[in-house]
């Protein structure tokens, strides 16, 4: 990740300001502002001990690792954009969490948050990503879809296949901290790049502020439209500010490749289709991502990425690949078996209802996806889902025949 000084030199936003205003006074002001924000000593009326949040009833990763000493060390620091520790942890302070569901409890306001607040974020990342240590490990990236095998599921059981991820534009603040101008710049950069897609990836952008009633209804019917965030986890992090300004949805003409702009991340990239051809879905996903990145780079921008953390996104839970490969699969018998949860755990898979997080399964149909994001490549994670879902389907078939099933041995997370 760029240092504060190199960020100033590389930031198109600051270069534009310098070029328009000109002069050493403006440059000096920008450099001084960046230095002060990154240098991190603000003047407080009260000591850090008086500002430390009450986390005694909290059940999230942030609360588990934010000690008074770490708070005192970090509370007066800020990123070059002025993002502070208190802003980063506010969502976790305001949302104690569920007794049985442990959330992350903090977000990043920009790429530098992961450096400036590393004393807290590194242990949070290590807990959330099952032992991945950003200080000693490197994240692999692999978008070679030809390496995938056995990627066509039995469509009597698998109803649909989907792969999604996120990407962030380097030099612009993330949704919890971006200004209106930055959010609009993200939209412009992404939409300009998407206009260059050709062939089966060619499509159209629909702005939430400009779409017609007919277009809106069609997007609702297609289940493409995303709504203003209502979850306190997102609203307390500042992600719903100025809604729906500079938000929108792009999809190709075949409606199999989608990009959400300025929702929880700068972009959410989705490849999907009905049926069980996960290999084809992943091939389109990889090809589309590479093409979008190429078009963005042609315009002088790039995605946030680091060797330690992979692709940088708003929530630490999505670092690395940011990838969730999932299927809607019918498992009416297996889902009633007491070993179902253990089988999923050992296969590094997670389940949810087809309506999303915290929804119940209907008719024995589950959304099954990879549990991990960081420390394994995109190819590894998609193959884990393919192998795991094939195993689940085989278990369902055995139960239909009255045969016994086995709990598989745990698979290794980091290879």
Tab-separated table of C-alpha atoms in Angstrom:
chain	number	residue	atom	x	y	z
A	1	UNK	CA	0.000	0.000	0.000
A	2	UNK	CA	1.152	3.499	-0.765
A	3	UNK	CA	2.763	5.690	1.843
A	4	UNK	CA	1.143	9.013	2.697
A	5	UNK	CA	3.568	10.911	0.451
A	6	UNK	CA	3.273	8.524	-2.499
A	7	UNK	CA	-0.504	8.583	-2.154
A	8	UNK	CA	-0.427	12.374	-2.617
A	9	UNK	CA	1.673	12.049	-5.745
A	10	UNK	CA	-0.451	9.230	-7.157
A	11	UNK	CA	-3.898	10.539	-6.209
A	12	UNK	CA	-5.637	11.842	-9.284
A	13	UNK	CA	-7.877	13.924	-7.056
A	14	UNK	CA	-4.973	15.871	-5.550
A	15	UNK	CA	-3.158	16.150	-8.854
A	16	UNK	CA	-6.247	17.727	-10.359
A	17	UNK	CA	-6.427	20.230	-7.494
A	18	UNK	CA	-2.748	21.073	-7.892
A	19	UNK	CA	-3.023	21.447	-11.637
A	20	UNK	CA	-6.108	23.648	-11.464
A	21	UNK	CA	-5.052	25.899	-8.595
A	22	UNK	CA	-1.316	25.726	-9.093
A	23	UNK	CA	1.404	27.217	-6.963
A	24	UNK	CA	3.551	26.117	-4.067
A	25	UNK	CA	1.116	27.436	-1.467
A	26	UNK	CA	-1.578	24.977	-2.509
A	27	UNK	CA	0.924	22.133	-2.729
A	28	UNK	CA	2.303	23.015	0.661
A	29	UNK	CA	-1.176	23.064	2.163
A	30	UNK	CA	-2.025	19.642	0.740
A	31	UNK	CA	1.224	18.107	1.867
A	32	UNK	CA	0.874	19.600	5.326
A	33	UNK	CA	-2.741	18.430	5.638
A	34	UNK	CA	-1.821	14.909	4.601
A	35	UNK	CA	1.116	14.841	6.979
A	36	UNK	CA	-0.902	16.062	9.947
A	37	UNK	CA	-3.741	13.597	9.338
A	38	UNK	CA	-1.401	10.662	8.981
A	39	UNK	CA	0.869	11.797	11.803
A	40	UNK	CA	-1.996	11.422	14.031
A	41	UNK	CA	-1.849	13.540	17.175
A	42	UNK	CA	-5.092	15.427	17.687
A	43	UNK	CA	-5.908	17.546	20.705
A	44	UNK	CA	-8.453	15.974	23.046
A	45	UNK	CA	-10.218	17.574	25.975
A	46	UNK	CA	-10.306	14.214	27.778
A	47	UNK	CA	-7.794	11.376	28.092
A	48	UNK	CA	-8.176	8.183	26.068
A	49	UNK	CA	-9.299	6.320	29.179
A	50	UNK	CA	-12.334	8.603	29.396
A	51	UNK	CA	-13.184	8.019	25.727
A	52	UNK	CA	-12.796	4.234	25.721
A	53	UNK	CA	-16.126	2.647	24.646
A	54	UNK	CA	-18.114	0.383	26.947
A	55	UNK	CA	-17.812	-3.027	25.276
A	56	UNK	CA	-18.704	-5.258	28.209
A	57	UNK	CA	-21.831	-6.683	26.543
A	58	UNK	CA	-20.454	-6.827	23.010
A	59	UNK	CA	-19.919	-9.920	20.904
A	60	UNK	CA	-17.927	-8.878	17.862
A	61	UNK	CA	-14.320	-9.261	16.767
A	62	UNK	CA	-13.473	-5.615	17.346
A	63	UNK	CA	-14.677	-5.744	20.946
A	64	UNK	CA	-12.619	-8.879	21.568
A	65	UNK	CA	-9.375	-7.163	20.600
A	66	UNK	CA	-9.785	-3.466	21.422
A	67	UNK	CA	-8.011	-3.125	24.759
A	68	UNK	CA	-7.663	0.208	26.581
A	69	UNK	CA	-3.970	0.197	25.669
A	70	UNK	CA	-4.618	-0.281	21.940
A	71	UNK	CA	-7.331	2.371	22.032
A	72	UNK	CA	-4.965	4.830	23.716
A	73	UNK	CA	-2.317	4.099	21.079
A	74	UNK	CA	-4.614	4.528	18.076
A	75	UNK	CA	-7.379	6.930	19.093
A	76	UNK	CA	-5.494	10.074	18.054
A	77	UNK	CA	-4.259	8.661	14.762
A	78	UNK	CA	-5.929	9.225	11.408
A	79	UNK	CA	-5.401	8.123	7.838
A	80	UNK	CA	-4.281	10.659	5.188
A	81	UNK	CA	-7.984	11.233	4.460
A	82	UNK	CA	-8.685	12.010	8.107
A	83	UNK	CA	-10.450	8.735	8.948
A	84	UNK	CA	-10.161	7.912	12.650
A	85	UNK	CA	-10.307	4.854	14.849
A	86	UNK	CA	-13.571	6.015	16.431
A	87	UNK	CA	-15.158	6.195	12.992
A	88	UNK	CA	-13.851	2.731	12.101
A	89	UNK	CA	-15.261	1.070	15.233
A	90	UNK	CA	-18.548	3.016	15.509
A	91	UNK	CA	-20.641	0.291	13.856
A	92	UNK	CA	-19.280	-2.264	16.324
A	93	UNK	CA	-19.879	0.035	19.280
A	94	UNK	CA	-23.468	0.757	18.230
A	95	UNK	CA	-24.225	-2.900	17.410
A	96	UNK	CA	-23.142	-5.210	20.230
A	97	UNK	CA	-23.917	-8.280	18.159
A	98	UNK	CA	-25.884	-11.461	18.638
A	99	UNK	CA	-24.949	-13.904	21.413
A	100	UNK	CA	-24.462	-16.671	18.838
A	101	UNK	CA	-23.343	-14.703	15.761
A	102	UNK	CA	-20.034	-12.890	15.964
A	103	UNK	CA	-19.792	-9.954	13.569
A	104	UNK	CA	-16.586	-8.088	12.657
A	105	UNK	CA	-17.516	-4.839	14.383
A	106	UNK	CA	-15.486	-2.384	12.326
A	107	UNK	CA	-14.928	-1.142	8.791
A	108	UNK	CA	-12.238	0.615	6.788
A	109	UNK	CA	-12.701	4.150	5.522
A	110	UNK	CA	-9.899	3.929	3.003
A	111	UNK	CA	-7.005	1.714	1.950
A	112	UNK	CA	-4.656	3.203	4.556
A	113	UNK	CA	-6.980	2.221	7.416
A	114	UNK	CA	-5.491	-1.269	7.250
A	115	UNK	CA	-2.037	0.201	7.928
A	116	UNK	CA	-2.793	2.999	10.380
A	117	UNK	CA	-5.025	0.816	12.577
A	118	UNK	CA	-3.129	-2.451	12.028
A	119	UNK	CA	-2.651	-2.972	15.774
A	120	UNK	CA	-6.384	-3.604	15.988
A	121	UNK	CA	-7.249	-4.746	12.476
A	122	UNK	CA	-4.581	-7.441	12.232
A	123	UNK	CA	-5.891	-9.460	15.201
A	124	UNK	CA	-9.472	-8.897	13.994
A	125	UNK	CA	-8.475	-10.233	10.578
A	126	UNK	CA	-6.664	-13.172	12.154
A	127	UNK	CA	-9.763	-14.154	14.134
A	128	UNK	CA	-12.244	-13.605	11.319
A	129	UNK	CA	-10.143	-15.463	8.739
A	130	UNK	CA	-9.369	-18.518	10.819
A	131	UNK	CA	-5.768	-17.762	11.701
A	132	UNK	CA	-4.565	-15.825	8.649
A	133	UNK	CA	-1.753	-13.552	9.856
A	134	UNK	CA	-1.241	-10.408	7.727
A	135	UNK	CA	2.196	-9.904	9.262
A	136	UNK	CA	3.635	-13.220	8.113
A	137	UNK	CA	1.446	-14.483	5.255
A	138	UNK	CA	0.806	-13.476	1.648
A	139	UNK	CA	-2.497	-13.814	-0.134
A	140	UNK	CA	-2.583	-15.657	-3.500
A	141	UNK	CA	-4.659	-14.368	-6.431
A	142	UNK	CA	-5.605	-16.691	-9.294
A	143	UNK	CA	-8.278	-15.934	-11.913
A	144	UNK	CA	-7.420	-18.777	-14.304
A	145	UNK	CA	-10.809	-20.459	-14.723
A	146	UNK	CA	-9.312	-23.239	-16.878
A	147	UNK	CA	-8.003	-24.852	-13.672
A	148	UNK	CA	-11.536	-25.661	-12.491
A	149	UNK	CA	-12.756	-29.254	-12.860
A	150	UNK	CA	-16.071	-31.072	-12.249
A	151	UNK	CA	-17.832	-27.732	-12.337
A	152	UNK	CA	-21.213	-28.799	-13.743
A	153	UNK	CA	-23.625	-29.841	-10.993
A	154	UNK	CA	-26.585	-32.213	-11.196
A	155	UNK	CA	-29.361	-29.779	-12.064
A	156	UNK	CA	-32.008	-31.943	-10.463
A	157	UNK	CA	-30.591	-30.535	-7.221
A	158	UNK	CA	-28.713	-27.321	-8.058
A	159	UNK	CA	-31.087	-24.590	-9.210
A	160	UNK	CA	-28.702	-21.682	-9.805
A	161	UNK	CA	-25.013	-20.757	-9.572
A	162	UNK	CA	-23.413	-17.439	-8.657
A	163	UNK	CA	-19.989	-15.918	-7.981
A	164	UNK	CA	-19.523	-12.430	-6.604
A	165	UNK	CA	-16.727	-10.209	-5.322
A	166	UNK	CA	-15.937	-6.548	-4.736
A	167	UNK	CA	-13.365	-4.128	-6.071
A	168	UNK	CA	-12.261	-0.723	-4.788
A	169	UNK	CA	-10.746	2.170	-6.770
A	170	UNK	CA	-7.346	3.170	-5.402
A	171	UNK	CA	-7.042	6.812	-4.380
A	172	UNK	CA	-10.711	7.248	-3.432
A	173	UNK	CA	-12.157	6.760	0.045
A	174	UNK	CA	-14.371	3.754	0.719
A	175	UNK	CA	-18.156	4.142	1.245
A	176	UNK	CA	-18.018	4.699	5.040
A	177	UNK	CA	-15.820	7.773	4.585
A	178	UNK	CA	-16.097	9.037	1.010
A	179	UNK	CA	-17.267	12.533	0.199
A	180	UNK	CA	-20.074	13.130	-2.285
A	181	UNK	CA	-17.506	14.118	-4.881
A	182	UNK	CA	-15.498	10.928	-4.328
A	183	UNK	CA	-18.622	8.786	-4.587
A	184	UNK	CA	-19.532	10.473	-7.858
A	185	UNK	CA	-15.988	9.994	-9.100
A	186	UNK	CA	-16.235	6.263	-8.385
A	187	UNK	CA	-19.440	6.119	-10.406
A	188	UNK	CA	-17.871	8.021	-13.310
A	189	UNK	CA	-14.709	5.910	-13.374
A	190	UNK	CA	-16.625	2.620	-13.277
A	191	UNK	CA	-19.378	3.565	-15.732
A	192	UNK	CA	-16.890	4.990	-18.243
A	193	UNK	CA	-14.906	1.754	-18.070
A	194	UNK	CA	-17.960	-0.505	-18.377
A	195	UNK	CA	-18.964	1.288	-21.577
A	196	UNK	CA	-15.938	-0.375	-23.191
A	197	UNK	CA	-17.111	-3.943	-22.612
A	198	UNK	CA	-17.835	-5.892	-25.804
A	199	UNK	CA	-19.461	-9.125	-26.919
A	200	UNK	CA	-21.417	-11.085	-24.338
A	201	UNK	CA	-20.227	-8.651	-21.643
A	202	UNK	CA	-21.699	-5.564	-23.324
A	203	UNK	CA	-24.551	-3.958	-21.409
A	204	UNK	CA	-26.009	-0.838	-19.854
A	205	UNK	CA	-25.859	1.205	-16.637
A	206	UNK	CA	-28.976	2.183	-14.676
A	207	UNK	CA	-28.545	5.078	-12.255
A	208	UNK	CA	-30.761	4.862	-9.169
A	209	UNK	CA	-31.461	8.586	-9.478
A	210	UNK	CA	-32.310	8.573	-13.197
A	211	UNK	CA	-34.009	5.263	-14.005
A	212	UNK	CA	-37.632	5.272	-15.143
A	213	UNK	CA	-40.444	3.524	-13.267
A	214	UNK	CA	-40.494	0.850	-15.971
A	215	UNK	CA	-36.734	0.258	-15.665
A	216	UNK	CA	-37.013	0.109	-11.890
A	217	UNK	CA	-39.806	-2.465	-12.054
A	218	UNK	CA	-37.833	-4.594	-14.494
A	219	UNK	CA	-34.796	-4.569	-12.200
A	220	UNK	CA	-37.038	-5.551	-9.292
A	221	UNK	CA	-38.560	-8.379	-11.343
A	222	UNK	CA	-35.048	-9.577	-12.243
A	223	UNK	CA	-34.025	-9.414	-8.544
A	224	UNK	CA	-31.164	-7.073	-9.504
A	225	UNK	CA	-32.156	-3.911	-7.672
A	226	UNK	CA	-30.517	-3.189	-4.331
A	227	UNK	CA	-32.269	-1.003	-1.765
A	228	UNK	CA	-31.053	1.650	0.609
A	229	UNK	CA	-29.265	-0.120	3.471
A	230	UNK	CA	-31.447	-0.502	6.539
A	231	UNK	CA	-29.203	-2.816	8.547
A	232	UNK	CA	-27.740	-0.881	11.494
A	233	UNK	CA	-24.417	-2.598	10.776
A	234	UNK	CA	-24.276	-0.604	7.523
A	235	UNK	CA	-26.068	2.587	8.496
A	236	UNK	CA	-23.950	3.065	11.628
A	237	UNK	CA	-20.892	2.761	9.403
A	238	UNK	CA	-22.104	5.642	7.235
A	239	UNK	CA	-22.842	3.643	4.087
A	240	UNK	CA	-26.338	5.011	3.467
A	241	UNK	CA	-25.363	8.690	3.389
A	242	UNK	CA	-26.780	10.786	0.532
A	243	UNK	CA	-28.800	7.842	-0.788
A	244	UNK	CA	-29.294	7.232	-3.726
A	245	UNK	CA	-26.734	9.743	-5.040
A	246	UNK	CA	-24.145	8.143	-7.387
A	247	UNK	CA	-25.506	4.614	-6.904
A	248	UNK	CA	-26.549	2.337	-9.711
A	249	UNK	CA	-26.614	-1.070	-11.372
A	250	UNK	CA	-24.951	-2.205	-14.564
A	251	UNK	CA	-25.713	-5.517	-16.251
A	252	UNK	CA	-24.898	-7.145	-19.563
A	253	UNK	CA	-27.593	-7.736	-22.131
A	254	UNK	CA	-27.870	-11.419	-21.176
A	255	UNK	CA	-28.328	-10.458	-17.499
A	256	UNK	CA	-25.609	-12.851	-16.400
A	257	UNK	CA	-22.915	-10.294	-15.429
A	258	UNK	CA	-23.812	-7.496	-12.991
A	259	UNK	CA	-21.988	-4.696	-11.220
A	260	UNK	CA	-23.432	-2.722	-8.312
A	261	UNK	CA	-21.898	0.712	-7.889
A	262	UNK	CA	-21.438	2.403	-4.479
A	263	UNK	CA	-23.414	0.054	-2.284
A	264	UNK	CA	-21.293	-1.454	0.541
A	265	UNK	CA	-18.181	-1.285	-1.647
A	266	UNK	CA	-17.179	0.824	-4.627
A	267	UNK	CA	-18.254	-2.080	-6.810
A	268	UNK	CA	-19.812	-5.499	-6.375
A	269	UNK	CA	-19.180	-7.769	-9.363
A	270	UNK	CA	-21.563	-10.699	-9.902
A	271	UNK	CA	-21.661	-13.523	-12.441
A	272	UNK	CA	-24.706	-15.789	-12.290
A	273	UNK	CA	-27.136	-17.954	-14.194
A	274	UNK	CA	-29.864	-20.518	-13.671
A	275	UNK	CA	-28.765	-24.146	-13.461
A	276	UNK	CA	-25.614	-25.856	-12.291
A	277	UNK	CA	-22.850	-24.782	-14.668
A	278	UNK	CA	-20.536	-23.219	-12.080
A	279	UNK	CA	-17.533	-23.574	-14.382
A	280	UNK	CA	-19.163	-21.335	-17.005
A	281	UNK	CA	-20.259	-18.840	-14.339
A	282	UNK	CA	-16.700	-18.659	-12.989
A	283	UNK	CA	-15.214	-18.350	-16.480
A	284	UNK	CA	-17.430	-15.335	-17.186
A	285	UNK	CA	-16.600	-13.926	-13.752
A	286	UNK	CA	-12.845	-14.122	-14.340
A	287	UNK	CA	-13.024	-12.818	-17.898
A	288	UNK	CA	-15.274	-9.937	-16.907
A	289	UNK	CA	-13.115	-8.941	-13.943
A	290	UNK	CA	-9.952	-8.930	-16.025
A	291	UNK	CA	-11.584	-6.868	-18.755
A	292	UNK	CA	-13.036	-4.334	-16.312
A	293	UNK	CA	-9.665	-3.962	-14.585
A	294	UNK	CA	-7.962	-3.449	-17.958
A	295	UNK	CA	-10.467	-0.755	-18.949
A	296	UNK	CA	-10.063	1.025	-15.612
A	297	UNK	CA	-6.272	0.932	-15.909
A	298	UNK	CA	-6.516	2.387	-19.414
A	299	UNK	CA	-8.166	5.403	-17.810
A	300	UNK	CA	-5.367	5.860	-15.284
A	301	UNK	CA	-6.900	4.136	-12.268
A	302	UNK	CA	-6.329	0.813	-10.504
A	303	UNK	CA	-7.908	-1.479	-7.922
A	304	UNK	CA	-6.788	-1.517	-4.290
A	305	UNK	CA	-4.634	-4.602	-3.700
A	306	UNK	CA	-1.762	-5.676	-1.461
A	307	UNK	CA	0.356	-8.803	-1.090
A	308	UNK	CA	-0.743	-9.249	2.520
A	309	UNK	CA	-4.463	-8.616	2.203
A	310	UNK	CA	-5.274	-9.213	-1.457
A	311	UNK	CA	-8.089	-7.003	-2.742
A	312	UNK	CA	-8.990	-4.270	-0.259
A	313	UNK	CA	-12.672	-3.850	0.584
A	314	UNK	CA	-14.762	-1.993	3.175
A	315	UNK	CA	-15.389	-4.871	5.584
A	316	UNK	CA	-12.402	-6.895	6.827
A	317	UNK	CA	-14.506	-10.038	6.339
A	318	UNK	CA	-14.250	-9.582	2.557
A	319	UNK	CA	-10.493	-9.077	2.272
A	320	UNK	CA	-8.437	-11.282	-0.020
A	321	UNK	CA	-10.632	-12.541	-2.789
A	322	UNK	CA	-13.834	-10.908	-1.563
A	323	UNK	CA	-15.333	-13.937	-3.257
A	324	UNK	CA	-18.522	-15.764	-2.446
A	325	UNK	CA	-19.312	-18.640	-4.802
A	326	UNK	CA	-22.746	-20.009	-4.066
A	327	UNK	CA	-25.501	-22.265	-5.338
A	328	UNK	CA	-29.156	-22.716	-4.534
A	329	UNK	CA	-29.420	-26.427	-3.909
A	330	UNK	CA	-32.253	-28.750	-2.821
A	331	UNK	CA	-31.255	-30.808	0.231
A	332	UNK	CA	-34.552	-31.713	1.972
A	333	UNK	CA	-33.234	-34.928	3.568
A	334	UNK	CA	-29.642	-33.961	4.330
A	335	UNK	CA	-30.741	-30.697	5.931
A	336	UNK	CA	-32.723	-32.675	8.510
A	337	UNK	CA	-29.756	-34.910	9.348
A	338	UNK	CA	-28.070	-33.926	12.660
A	339	UNK	CA	-24.672	-34.216	10.941
A	340	UNK	CA	-25.465	-31.541	8.335
A	341	UNK	CA	-23.768	-28.654	10.148
A	342	UNK	CA	-20.646	-30.704	10.878
A	343	UNK	CA	-20.401	-31.776	7.250
A	344	UNK	CA	-20.568	-28.132	6.152
A	345	UNK	CA	-17.943	-27.089	8.706
A	346	UNK	CA	-15.513	-29.783	7.549
A	347	UNK	CA	-16.036	-28.815	3.901
A	348	UNK	CA	-15.442	-25.106	4.743
A	349	UNK	CA	-18.934	-24.223	3.532
A	350	UNK	CA	-21.717	-22.110	5.019
A	351	UNK	CA	-25.485	-22.189	4.576
A	352	UNK	CA	-28.201	-19.583	4.557
A	353	UNK	CA	-31.741	-19.276	3.261
A	354	UNK	CA	-32.199	-18.314	-0.369
A	355	UNK	CA	-33.426	-14.891	0.757
A	356	UNK	CA	-29.993	-14.002	2.158
A	357	UNK	CA	-28.380	-13.782	5.583
A	358	UNK	CA	-30.686	-14.616	8.518
A	359	UNK	CA	-33.424	-16.046	6.275
A	360	UNK	CA	-34.828	-19.533	6.688
A	361	UNK	CA	-34.616	-22.199	4.005
A	362	UNK	CA	-37.866	-22.881	2.160
A	363	UNK	CA	-38.655	-26.351	0.837
A	364	UNK	CA	-35.234	-27.667	1.769
A	365	UNK	CA	-33.511	-25.236	-0.630
A	366	UNK	CA	-30.345	-23.645	0.748
A	367	UNK	CA	-27.823	-21.102	-0.435
A	368	UNK	CA	-24.484	-22.900	0.052
A	369	UNK	CA	-21.231	-20.974	-0.348
A	370	UNK	CA	-17.563	-20.860	0.666
A	371	UNK	CA	-16.747	-19.907	4.239
A	372	UNK	CA	-13.295	-18.459	3.547
A	373	UNK	CA	-12.167	-15.357	1.663
A	374	UNK	CA	-8.540	-14.687	2.598
A	375	UNK	CA	-5.489	-16.929	2.301
A	376	UNK	CA	-6.733	-18.972	-0.666
A	377	UNK	CA	-7.087	-17.963	-4.292
A	378	UNK	CA	-10.284	-17.552	-6.271
A	379	UNK	CA	-9.642	-20.855	-8.065
A	380	UNK	CA	-9.099	-22.689	-4.768
A	381	UNK	CA	-12.276	-21.315	-3.205
A	382	UNK	CA	-14.504	-22.047	-6.201
A	383	UNK	CA	-13.088	-25.572	-6.423
A	384	UNK	CA	-13.815	-25.995	-2.705
A	385	UNK	CA	-17.446	-25.069	-3.363
A	386	UNK	CA	-17.673	-27.397	-6.369
A	387	UNK	CA	-16.199	-30.355	-4.494
A	388	UNK	CA	-18.271	-29.629	-1.414
A	389	UNK	CA	-21.598	-29.199	-3.198
A	390	UNK	CA	-20.998	-32.376	-5.195
A	391	UNK	CA	-20.429	-34.169	-1.882
A	392	UNK	CA	-23.671	-32.735	-0.450
A	393	UNK	CA	-25.640	-33.832	-3.502
A	394	UNK	CA	-24.185	-37.344	-3.247
A	395	UNK	CA	-25.232	-37.435	0.417
A	396	UNK	CA	-28.759	-36.385	-0.554
A	397	UNK	CA	-28.895	-39.163	-3.165
A	398	UNK	CA	-27.733	-41.757	-0.624
A	399	UNK	CA	-30.344	-40.659	1.895
A	400	UNK	CA	-33.009	-40.962	-0.808
A	401	UNK	CA	-31.968	-44.607	-1.186
A	402	UNK	CA	-31.934	-45.195	2.567
A	403	UNK	CA	-28.143	-45.475	2.665
A	404	UNK	CA	-25.883	-44.065	5.365
A	405	UNK	CA	-23.643	-41.037	4.872
A	406	UNK	CA	-20.308	-40.081	6.413
A	407	UNK	CA	-18.910	-36.870	7.802
A	408	UNK	CA	-15.844	-36.052	5.656
A	409	UNK	CA	-12.540	-35.198	7.307
A	410	UNK	CA	-11.822	-31.472	7.679
A	411	UNK	CA	-10.141	-29.920	4.665
A	412	UNK	CA	-7.074	-27.768	5.173
A	413	UNK	CA	-7.740	-24.055	4.888
A	414	UNK	CA	-4.305	-22.717	3.916
A	415	UNK	CA	-2.514	-24.724	1.235
